[in-house]
JSON list of C-alpha atoms in Angstrom, two decimals:
[
{"chain": "A", "resi": 1, "resn": "MET", "atom": "CA", "xyz": [-16.37, -48.62, 53.16]},
{"chain": "A", "resi": 2, "resn": "LEU", "atom": "CA", "xyz": [-14.93, -48.75, 49.75]},
{"chain": "A", "resi": 3, "resn": "ALA", "atom": "CA", "xyz": [-16.90, -45.56, 48.81]},
{"chain": "A", "resi": 4, "resn": "GLY", "atom": "CA", "xyz": [-15.17, -43.74, 51.91]},
{"chain": "A", "resi": 5, "resn": "ARG", "atom": "CA", "xyz": [-18.19, -43.51, 54.28]},
{"chain": "A", "resi": 6, "resn": "LEU", "atom": "CA", "xyz": [-18.32, -44.30, 57.88]},
{"chain": "A", "resi": 7, "resn": "TYR", "atom": "CA", "xyz": [-18.51, -47.92, 58.37]},
{"chain": "A", "resi": 8, "resn": "ASN", "atom": "CA", "xyz": [-18.62, -50.67, 60.97]},
{"chain": "A", "resi": 9, "resn": "PRO", "atom": "CA", "xyz": [-15.50, -52.61, 60.74]},
{"chain": "A", "resi": 10, "resn": "ALA", "atom": "CA", "xyz": [-17.01, -55.34, 63.19]},
{"chain": "A", "resi": 11, "resn": "ASP", "atom": "CA", "xyz": [-19.41, -56.19, 60.58]},
{"chain": "A", "resi": 12, "resn": "PRO", "atom": "CA", "xyz": [-19.51, -59.83, 59.69]},
{"chain": "A", "resi": 13, "resn": "GLU", "atom": "CA", "xyz": [-18.50, -59.83, 55.93]},
{"chain": "A", "resi": 14, "resn": "LEU", "atom": "CA", "xyz": [-15.65, -57.56, 56.95]},
{"chain": "A", "resi": 15, "resn": "THR", "atom": "CA", "xyz": [-14.11, -59.51, 59.85]},
{"chain": "A", "resi": 16, "resn": "ALA", "atom": "CA", "xyz": [-14.26, -62.76, 57.57]},
{"chain": "A", "resi": 17, "resn": "LEU", "atom": "CA", "xyz": [-12.62, -61.24, 54.72]},
{"chain": "A", "resi": 18, "resn": "ARG", "atom": "CA", "xyz": [-9.81, -59.75, 57.40]},
{"chain": "A", "resi": 19, "resn": "ASP", "atom": "CA", "xyz": [-9.59, -63.42, 58.86]},
{"chain": "A", "resi": 20, "resn": "LYS", "atom": "CA", "xyz": [-8.78, -64.84, 55.76]},
{"chain": "A", "resi": 21, "resn": "SER", "atom": "CA", "xyz": [-6.23, -62.12, 54.76]},
{"chain": "A", "resi": 22, "resn": "ALA", "atom": "CA", "xyz": [-4.57, -62.75, 58.31]},
{"chain": "A", "resi": 23, "resn": "ASP", "atom": "CA", "xyz": [-4.55, -66.40, 57.74]},
{"chain": "A", "resi": 24, "resn": "LEU", "atom": "CA", "xyz": [-2.72, -65.85, 54.27]},
{"chain": "A", "resi": 25, "resn": "CYS", "atom": "CA", "xyz": [-0.15, -63.48, 55.73]},
{"chain": "A", "resi": 26, "resn": "THR", "atom": "CA", "xyz": [0.37, -65.83, 58.57]},
{"chain": "A", "resi": 27, "resn": "ARG", "atom": "CA", "xyz": [1.03, -68.60, 56.21]},
{"chain": "A", "resi": 28, "resn": "PHE", "atom": "CA", "xyz": [2.88, -66.86, 54.00]},
{"chain": "A", "resi": 29, "resn": "ASN", "atom": "CA", "xyz": [5.13, -65.20, 56.68]},
{"chain": "A", "resi": 30, "resn": "ALA", "atom": "CA", "xyz": [5.82, -69.08, 57.81]},
{"chain": "A", "resi": 31, "resn": "THR", "atom": "CA", "xyz": [6.59, -70.40, 54.53]},
{"chain": "A", "resi": 32, "resn": "SER", "atom": "CA", "xyz": [10.49, -70.73, 53.70]},
{"chain": "A", "resi": 33, "resn": "ARG", "atom": "CA", "xyz": [11.65, -68.18, 51.33]},
{"chain": "A", "resi": 34, "resn": "ALA", "atom": "CA", "xyz": [13.48, -71.12, 49.31]},
{"chain": "A", "resi": 35, "resn": "ASP", "atom": "CA", "xyz": [9.70, -72.65, 48.67]},
{"chain": "A", "resi": 36, "resn": "HIS", "atom": "CA", "xyz": [8.93, -70.13, 45.84]},
{"chain": "A", "resi": 37, "resn": "ALA", "atom": "CA", "xyz": [5.69, -72.20, 44.51]},
{"chain": "A", "resi": 38, "resn": "THR", "atom": "CA", "xyz": [3.78, -72.21, 48.02]},
{"chain": "A", "resi": 39, "resn": "ARG", "atom": "CA", "xyz": [4.85, -68.45, 48.24]},
{"chain": "A", "resi": 40, "resn": "THR", "atom": "CA", "xyz": [3.74, -67.45, 45.07]},
{"chain": "A", "resi": 41, "resn": "ALA", "atom": "CA", "xyz": [0.27, -69.31, 45.45]},
{"chain": "A", "resi": 42, "resn": "ILE", "atom": "CA", "xyz": [-0.44, -67.58, 48.75]},
{"chain": "A", "resi": 43, "resn": "LEU", "atom": "CA", "xyz": [0.33, -64.18, 46.92]},
{"chain": "A", "resi": 44, "resn": "ASP", "atom": "CA", "xyz": [-1.86, -65.13, 44.36]},
{"chain": "A", "resi": 45, "resn": "GLU", "atom": "CA", "xyz": [-4.85, -65.72, 46.57]},
{"chain": "A", "resi": 46, "resn": "LEU", "atom": "CA", "xyz": [-3.99, -62.91, 49.07]},
{"chain": "A", "resi": 47, "resn": "LEU", "atom": "CA", "xyz": [-3.42, -60.30, 46.13]},
{"chain": "A", "resi": 48, "resn": "PRO", "atom": "CA", "xyz": [-5.65, -61.44, 43.20]},
{"chain": "A", "resi": 49, "resn": "GLY", "atom": "CA", "xyz": [-4.75, -57.66, 41.55]},
{"chain": "A", "resi": 50, "resn": "HIS", "atom": "CA", "xyz": [-1.02, -58.08, 41.52]},
{"chain": "A", "resi": 51, "resn": "GLY", "atom": "CA", "xyz": [0.96, -58.18, 38.14]},
{"chain": "A", "resi": 52, "resn": "LYS", "atom": "CA", "xyz": [3.88, -60.21, 37.10]},
{"chain": "A", "resi": 53, "resn": "ASN", "atom": "CA", "xyz": [7.07, -60.98, 39.23]},
{"chain": "A", "resi": 54, "resn": "LEU", "atom": "CA", "xyz": [5.95, -59.99, 42.38]},
{"chain": "A", "resi": 55, "resn": "ASP", "atom": "CA", "xyz": [8.54, -59.93, 45.06]},
{"chain": "A", "resi": 56, "resn": "ILE", "atom": "CA", "xyz": [7.72, -59.79, 48.72]},
{"chain": "A", "resi": 57, "resn": "LEU", "atom": "CA", "xyz": [10.38, -60.68, 51.38]},
{"chain": "A", "resi": 58, "resn": "GLY", "atom": "CA", "xyz": [8.09, -61.01, 54.32]},
{"chain": "A", "resi": 59, "resn": "PRO", "atom": "CA", "xyz": [6.77, -60.81, 56.87]},
{"chain": "A", "resi": 60, "resn": "VAL", "atom": "CA", "xyz": [3.92, -59.15, 55.27]},
{"chain": "A", "resi": 61, "resn": "PHE", "atom": "CA", "xyz": [0.48, -57.69, 56.77]},
{"chain": "A", "resi": 62, "resn": "PHE", "atom": "CA", "xyz": [-2.58, -56.68, 54.55]},
{"chain": "A", "resi": 63, "resn": "ASP", "atom": "CA", "xyz": [-5.88, -56.00, 56.16]},
{"chain": "A", "resi": 64, "resn": "TYR", "atom": "CA", "xyz": [-7.76, -57.32, 52.89]},
{"chain": "A", "resi": 65, "resn": "GLY", "atom": "CA", "xyz": [-5.44, -57.70, 50.24]},
{"chain": "A", "resi": 66, "resn": "CYS", "atom": "CA", "xyz": [-8.49, -57.92, 47.47]},
{"chain": "A", "resi": 67, "resn": "HIS", "atom": "CA", "xyz": [-8.54, -54.26, 47.83]},
{"chain": "A", "resi": 68, "resn": "THR", "atom": "CA", "xyz": [-5.08, -53.42, 46.42]},
{"chain": "A", "resi": 69, "resn": "THR", "atom": "CA", "xyz": [-4.11, -53.65, 43.20]},
{"chain": "A", "resi": 70, "resn": "ILE", "atom": "CA", "xyz": [-0.03, -54.06, 42.18]},
{"chain": "A", "resi": 71, "resn": "GLY", "atom": "CA", "xyz": [1.62, -53.51, 39.01]},
{"chain": "A", "resi": 72, "resn": "ASP", "atom": "CA", "xyz": [4.40, -55.49, 37.49]},
{"chain": "A", "resi": 73, "resn": "ARG", "atom": "CA", "xyz": [8.08, -56.09, 38.92]},
{"chain": "A", "resi": 74, "resn": "VAL", "atom": "CA", "xyz": [7.21, -54.98, 42.40]},
{"chain": "A", "resi": 75, "resn": "PHE", "atom": "CA", "xyz": [9.35, -55.25, 45.30]},
{"chain": "A", "resi": 76, "resn": "ALA", "atom": "CA", "xyz": [8.97, -54.95, 48.98]},
{"chain": "A", "resi": 77, "resn": "ASN", "atom": "CA", "xyz": [11.25, -55.48, 52.05]},
{"chain": "A", "resi": 78, "resn": "PHE", "atom": "CA", "xyz": [10.51, -56.77, 55.26]},
{"chain": "A", "resi": 79, "resn": "ASN", "atom": "CA", "xyz": [7.33, -55.81, 57.22]},
{"chain": "A", "resi": 80, "resn": "PHE", "atom": "CA", "xyz": [5.31, -54.46, 54.36]},
{"chain": "A", "resi": 81, "resn": "THR", "atom": "CA", "xyz": [2.03, -53.34, 55.78]},
{"chain": "A", "resi": 82, "resn": "VAL", "atom": "CA", "xyz": [-0.98, -52.21, 53.86]},
{"chain": "A", "resi": 83, "resn": "LEU", "atom": "CA", "xyz": [-4.23, -51.66, 55.64]},
{"chain": "A", "resi": 84, "resn": "ASP", "atom": "CA", "xyz": [-6.47, -51.45, 52.50]},
{"chain": "A", "resi": 85, "resn": "CYS", "atom": "CA", "xyz": [-9.99, -50.59, 53.81]},
{"chain": "A", "resi": 86, "resn": "ALA", "atom": "CA", "xyz": [-9.73, -48.20, 50.81]},
{"chain": "A", "resi": 87, "resn": "PRO", "atom": "CA", "xyz": [-8.45, -49.11, 47.46]},
{"chain": "A", "resi": 88, "resn": "VAL", "atom": "CA", "xyz": [-4.50, -49.09, 47.17]},
{"chain": "A", "resi": 89, "resn": "THR", "atom": "CA", "xyz": [-3.24, -48.98, 43.69]},
{"chain": "A", "resi": 90, "resn": "ILE", "atom": "CA", "xyz": [0.81, -49.41, 43.26]},
{"chain": "A", "resi": 91, "resn": "GLY", "atom": "CA", "xyz": [2.11, -48.87, 39.73]},
{"chain": "A", "resi": 92, "resn": "ASP", "atom": "CA", "xyz": [4.81, -50.93, 37.84]},
{"chain": "A", "resi": 93, "resn": "ASP", "atom": "CA", "xyz": [8.53, -51.19, 38.96]},
{"chain": "A", "resi": 94, "resn": "VAL", "atom": "CA", "xyz": [7.95, -49.83, 42.49]},
{"chain": "A", "resi": 95, "resn": "LEU", "atom": "CA", "xyz": [10.47, -50.53, 45.34]},
{"chain": "A", "resi": 96, "resn": "PHE", "atom": "CA", "xyz": [9.32, -50.49, 48.97]},
{"chain": "A", "resi": 97, "resn": "GLY", "atom": "CA", "xyz": [12.25, -50.61, 51.61]},
{"chain": "A", "resi": 98, "resn": "PRO", "atom": "CA", "xyz": [11.79, -52.25, 54.91]},
{"chain": "A", "resi": 99, "resn": "ASN", "atom": "CA", "xyz": [8.99, -51.28, 57.26]},
{"chain": "A", "resi": 100, "resn": "VAL", "atom": "CA", "xyz": [6.96, -49.34, 54.92]},
{"chain": "A", "resi": 101, "resn": "SER", "atom": "CA", "xyz": [3.18, -48.60, 55.85]},
{"chain": "A", "resi": 102, "resn": "LEU", "atom": "CA", "xyz": [0.48, -47.83, 53.69]},
{"chain": "A", "resi": 103, "resn": "LEU", "atom": "CA", "xyz": [-2.44, -46.38, 56.02]},
{"chain": "A", "resi": 104, "resn": "PRO", "atom": "CA", "xyz": [-5.95, -45.73, 54.44]},
{"chain": "A", "resi": 105, "resn": "PRO", "atom": "CA", "xyz": [-7.89, -46.13, 57.35]},
{"chain": "A", "resi": 106, "resn": "MET", "atom": "CA", "xyz": [-9.04, -43.00, 59.17]},
{"chain": "A", "resi": 107, "resn": "HIS", "atom": "CA", "xyz": [-11.05, -42.21, 62.37]},
{"chain": "A", "resi": 108, "resn": "PRO", "atom": "CA", "xyz": [-13.23, -39.22, 63.24]},
{"chain": "A", "resi": 109, "resn": "LEU", "atom": "CA", "xyz": [-11.51, -36.38, 64.85]},
{"chain": "A", "resi": 110, "resn": "ARG", "atom": "CA", "xyz": [-14.01, -36.03, 67.74]},
{"chain": "A", "resi": 111, "resn": "TRP", "atom": "CA", "xyz": [-14.01, -38.59, 70.51]},
{"chain": "A", "resi": 112, "resn": "GLN", "atom": "CA", "xyz": [-17.80, -38.82, 70.35]},
{"chain": "A", "resi": 113, "resn": "ASP", "atom": "CA", "xyz": [-17.95, -39.82, 66.90]},
{"chain": "A", "resi": 114, "resn": "ARG", "atom": "CA", "xyz": [-14.88, -42.03, 67.31]},
{"chain": "A", "resi": 115, "resn": "ASN", "atom": "CA", "xyz": [-15.22, -43.87, 70.62]},
{"chain": "A", "resi": 116, "resn": "VAL", "atom": "CA", "xyz": [-16.41, -47.43, 70.79]},
{"chain": "A", "resi": 117, "resn": "ARG", "atom": "CA", "xyz": [-20.10, -48.03, 70.94]},
{"chain": "A", "resi": 118, "resn": "GLN", "atom": "CA", "xyz": [-22.38, -50.95, 71.18]},
{"chain": "A", "resi": 119, "resn": "ALA", "atom": "CA", "xyz": [-24.54, -52.32, 68.85]},
{"chain": "A", "resi": 120, "resn": "PRO", "atom": "CA", "xyz": [-28.35, -53.50, 69.17]},
{"chain": "A", "resi": 121, "resn": "ASP", "atom": "CA", "xyz": [-26.94, -56.92, 69.14]},
{"chain": "A", "resi": 122, "resn": "GLY", "atom": "CA", "xyz": [-24.68, -56.44, 71.90]},
{"chain": "A", "resi": 123, "resn": "SER", "atom": "CA", "xyz": [-21.44, -56.49, 70.00]},
{"chain": "A", "resi": 124, "resn": "MET", "atom": "CA", "xyz": [-19.10, -53.59, 70.36]},
{"chain": "A", "resi": 125, "resn": "TYR", "atom": "CA", "xyz": [-17.27, -51.55, 67.36]},
{"chain": "A", "resi": 126, "resn": "ASP", "atom": "CA", "xyz": [-16.13, -48.17, 66.38]},
{"chain": "A", "resi": 127, "resn": "TYR", "atom": "CA", "xyz": [-16.34, -46.04, 63.15]},
{"chain": "A", "resi": 128, "resn": "GLU", "atom": "CA", "xyz": [-13.98, -45.80, 60.63]},
{"chain": "A", "resi": 129, "resn": "TYR", "atom": "CA", "xyz": [-13.45, -44.51, 57.27]},
{"chain": "A", "resi": 130, "resn": "GLY", "atom": "CA", "xyz": [-10.99, -45.14, 54.52]},
{"chain": "A", "resi": 131, "resn": "LYS", "atom": "CA", "xyz": [-9.23, -42.64, 51.88]},
{"chain": "A", "resi": 132, "resn": "PRO", "atom": "CA", "xyz": [-7.67, -44.35, 48.88]},
{"chain": "A", "resi": 133, "resn": "ILE", "atom": "CA", "xyz": [-3.58, -44.48, 48.27]},
{"chain": "A", "resi": 134, "resn": "VAL", "atom": "CA", "xyz": [-2.28, -44.30, 44.71]},
{"chain": "A", "resi": 135, "resn": "ILE", "atom": "CA", "xyz": [1.20, -44.71, 43.89]},
{"chain": "A", "resi": 136, "resn": "GLY", "atom": "CA", "xyz": [2.66, -44.02, 40.05]},
{"chain": "A", "resi": 137, "resn": "SER", "atom": "CA", "xyz": [5.01, -46.65, 38.74]},
{"chain": "A", "resi": 138, "resn": "ASN", "atom": "CA", "xyz": [8.73, -46.43, 39.06]},
{"chain": "A", "resi": 139, "resn": "CYS", "atom": "CA", "xyz": [8.79, -45.13, 42.72]},
{"chain": "A", "resi": 140, "resn": "TRP", "atom": "CA", "xyz": [11.31, -45.87, 45.42]},
{"chain": "A", "resi": 141, "resn": "PHE", "atom": "CA", "xyz": [10.46, -45.75, 49.42]},
{"chain": "A", "resi": 142, "resn": "GLY", "atom": "CA", "xyz": [13.03, -45.83, 51.68]},
{"chain": "A", "resi": 143, "resn": "GLY", "atom": "CA", "xyz": [13.07, -47.56, 55.16]},
{"chain": "A", "resi": 144, "resn": "ASN", "atom": "CA", "xyz": [10.20, -46.60, 57.49]},
{"chain": "A", "resi": 145, "resn": "VAL", "atom": "CA", "xyz": [7.87, -44.64, 55.23]},
{"chain": "A", "resi": 146, "resn": "THR", "atom": "CA", "xyz": [4.45, -44.10, 56.03]},
{"chain": "A", "resi": 147, "resn": "VAL", "atom": "CA", "xyz": [1.82, -43.14, 53.46]},
{"chain": "A", "resi": 148, "resn": "ILE", "atom": "CA", "xyz": [-1.36, -41.80, 55.13]},
{"chain": "A", "resi": 149, "resn": "GLY", "atom": "CA", "xyz": [-4.73, -42.53, 53.15]},
{"chain": "A", "resi": 150, "resn": "GLY", "atom": "CA", "xyz": [-5.96, -39.51, 50.69]},
{"chain": "A", "resi": 151, "resn": "VAL", "atom": "CA", "xyz": [-2.58, -39.51, 49.16]},
{"chain": "A", "resi": 152, "resn": "THR", "atom": "CA", "xyz": [-1.19, -39.72, 45.37]},
{"chain": "A", "resi": 153, "resn": "ILE", "atom": "CA", "xyz": [2.50, -40.26, 44.81]},
{"chain": "A", "resi": 154, "resn": "GLY", "atom": "CA", "xyz": [3.38, -39.24, 41.18]},
{"chain": "A", "resi": 155, "resn": "GLU", "atom": "CA", "xyz": [5.50, -41.42, 38.75]},
{"chain": "A", "resi": 156, "resn": "GLY", "atom": "CA", "xyz": [9.20, -41.68, 39.67]},
{"chain": "A", "resi": 157, "resn": "CYS", "atom": "CA", "xyz": [9.25, -40.23, 42.89]},
{"chain": "A", "resi": 158, "resn": "VAL", "atom": "CA", "xyz": [11.88, -41.20, 45.67]},
{"chain": "A", "resi": 159, "resn": "ILE", "atom": "CA", "xyz": [10.42, -40.98, 49.32]},
{"chain": "A", "resi": 160, "resn": "GLY", "atom": "CA", "xyz": [13.19, -40.65, 51.74]},
{"chain": "A", "resi": 161, "resn": "ALA", "atom": "CA", "xyz": [13.63, -43.24, 54.79]},
{"chain": "A", "resi": 162, "resn": "GLY", "atom": "CA", "xyz": [11.74, -42.09, 57.82]},
{"chain": "A", "resi": 163, "resn": "SER", "atom": "CA", "xyz": [9.24, -39.85, 55.90]},
{"chain": "A", "resi": 164, "resn": "VAL", "atom": "CA", "xyz": [5.36, -39.50, 56.56]},
{"chain": "A", "resi": 165, "resn": "VAL", "atom": "CA", "xyz": [3.59, -38.70, 53.35]},
{"chain": "A", "resi": 166, "resn": "THR", "atom": "CA", "xyz": [0.40, -36.57, 54.51]},
{"chain": "A", "resi": 167, "resn": "ARG", "atom": "CA", "xyz": [-0.37, -34.88, 50.90]},
{"chain": "A", "resi": 168, "resn": "ASP", "atom": "CA", "xyz": [0.12, -35.38, 47.03]},
{"chain": "A", "resi": 169, "resn": "ILE", "atom": "CA", "xyz": [3.57, -35.71, 45.84]},
{"chain": "A", "resi": 170, "resn": "PRO", "atom": "CA", "xyz": [4.12, -34.72, 42.13]},
{"chain": "A", "resi": 171, "resn": "PRO", "atom": "CA", "xyz": [6.00, -36.70, 39.84]},
{"chain": "A", "resi": 172, "resn": "HIS", "atom": "CA", "xyz": [9.57, -37.21, 39.43]},
{"chain": "A", "resi": 173, "resn": "THR", "atom": "CA", "xyz": [10.23, -35.81, 42.91]},
{"chain": "A", "resi": 174, "resn": "VAL", "atom": "CA", "xyz": [12.71, -36.14, 45.80]},
{"chain": "A", "resi": 175, "resn": "ALA", "atom": "CA", "xyz": [10.30, -35.80, 48.97]},
{"chain": "A", "resi": 176, "resn": "VAL", "atom": "CA", "xyz": [11.51, -36.32, 52.53]},
{"chain": "A", "resi": 177, "resn": "GLY", "atom": "CA", "xyz": [10.49, -35.27, 56.34]},
{"chain": "A", "resi": 178, "resn": "ASN", "atom": "CA", "xyz": [7.61, -35.68, 58.63]},
{"chain": "A", "resi": 179, "resn": "PRO", "atom": "CA", "xyz": [5.37, -34.49, 56.91]},
{"chain": "A", "resi": 180, "resn": "ALA", "atom": "CA", "xyz": [7.10, -35.13, 53.74]},
{"chain": "A", "resi": 181, "resn": "ARG", "atom": "CA", "xyz": [7.98, -32.40, 51.41]},
{"chain": "A", "resi": 182, "resn": "PRO", "atom": "CA", "xyz": [9.39, -32.37, 47.89]},
{"chain": "A", "resi": 183, "resn": "ILE", "atom": "CA", "xyz": [12.87, -31.02, 48.19]},
{"chain": "A", "resi": 184, "resn": "ARG", "atom": "CA", "xyz": [13.81, -31.34, 44.63]},
{"chain": "A", "resi": 185, "resn": "GLU", "atom": "CA", "xyz": [12.94, -32.68, 40.91]},
{"chain": "A", "resi": 186, "resn": "ILE", "atom": "CA", "xyz": [15.05, -35.75, 40.00]},
{"chain": "A", "resi": 187, "resn": "THR", "atom": "CA", "xyz": [16.53, -34.84, 36.34]},
{"chain": "A", "resi": 188, "resn": "ASP", "atom": "CA", "xyz": [18.95, -36.48, 33.88]},
{"chain": "A", "resi": 189, "resn": "LYS", "atom": "CA", "xyz": [21.50, -34.91, 36.07]},
{"chain": "A", "resi": 190, "resn": "ASP", "atom": "CA", "xyz": [21.10, -37.73, 38.41]},
{"chain": "A", "resi": 191, "resn": "ALA", "atom": "CA", "xyz": [21.93, -40.63, 36.08]},
{"chain": "A", "resi": 192, "resn": "SER", "atom": "CA", "xyz": [24.36, -42.67, 38.08]},
{"chain": "A", "resi": 193, "resn": "ALA", "atom": "CA", "xyz": [28.09, -42.09, 37.00]},
{"chain": "A", "resi": 194, "resn": "LEU", "atom": "CA", "xyz": [28.60, -45.97, 37.08]},
{"chain": "A", "resi": 195, "resn": "GLN", "atom": "CA", "xyz": [25.24, -46.76, 35.17]},
{"chain": "A", "resi": 196, "resn": "TYR", "atom": "CA", "xyz": [27.40, -48.48, 32.37]},
{"chain": "A", "resi": 197, "resn": "TYR", "atom": "CA", "xyz": [28.09, -51.22, 34.76]},
{"chain": "A", "resi": 198, "resn": "ALA", "atom": "CA", "xyz": [24.87, -52.28, 34.93]},
{"chain": "A", "resi": 199, "resn": "GLN", "atom": "CA", "xyz": [23.78, -52.18, 31.01]}
]
């Protein structure tokens, strides 16, 4: 699966990993935001590859969790969804708005390859494969952004609300639309006129 080959998602080992992740997500989502210790412990188990000062509001949804690597000081707003059947790598200081989805899973284009089939043991399954997602440090994702598998987003990008990212985005770029397209470079001219208030 992690190599990007066709795989059977009904495999017992994969099912057990997804069930564990689902249980941890359910526990996290049901825990009071004031209970920082419990929420932190759940995230540590769900996302063993996360850095310092991870801040997730929840609800959150991960397929596996263990296949996602997250840097330091990452923030995710409501309904952060990561279907990490392929590696998902997130840099430092990344901000995710509400309803952002990172979606590595793929299905074959031909229905003959995609449709549900029966295994020799009688169980039903369909073929999937995954493509990794890489997000550089210092990026900001507006609300309702979807990132499709196989995409690399360079450092310092801003992805506009509602965008669907289907191809690589170069560093220090504003990208918007469906499909998302780079519209301009981010430069020192974009420095906030009021930034001295935050110093």
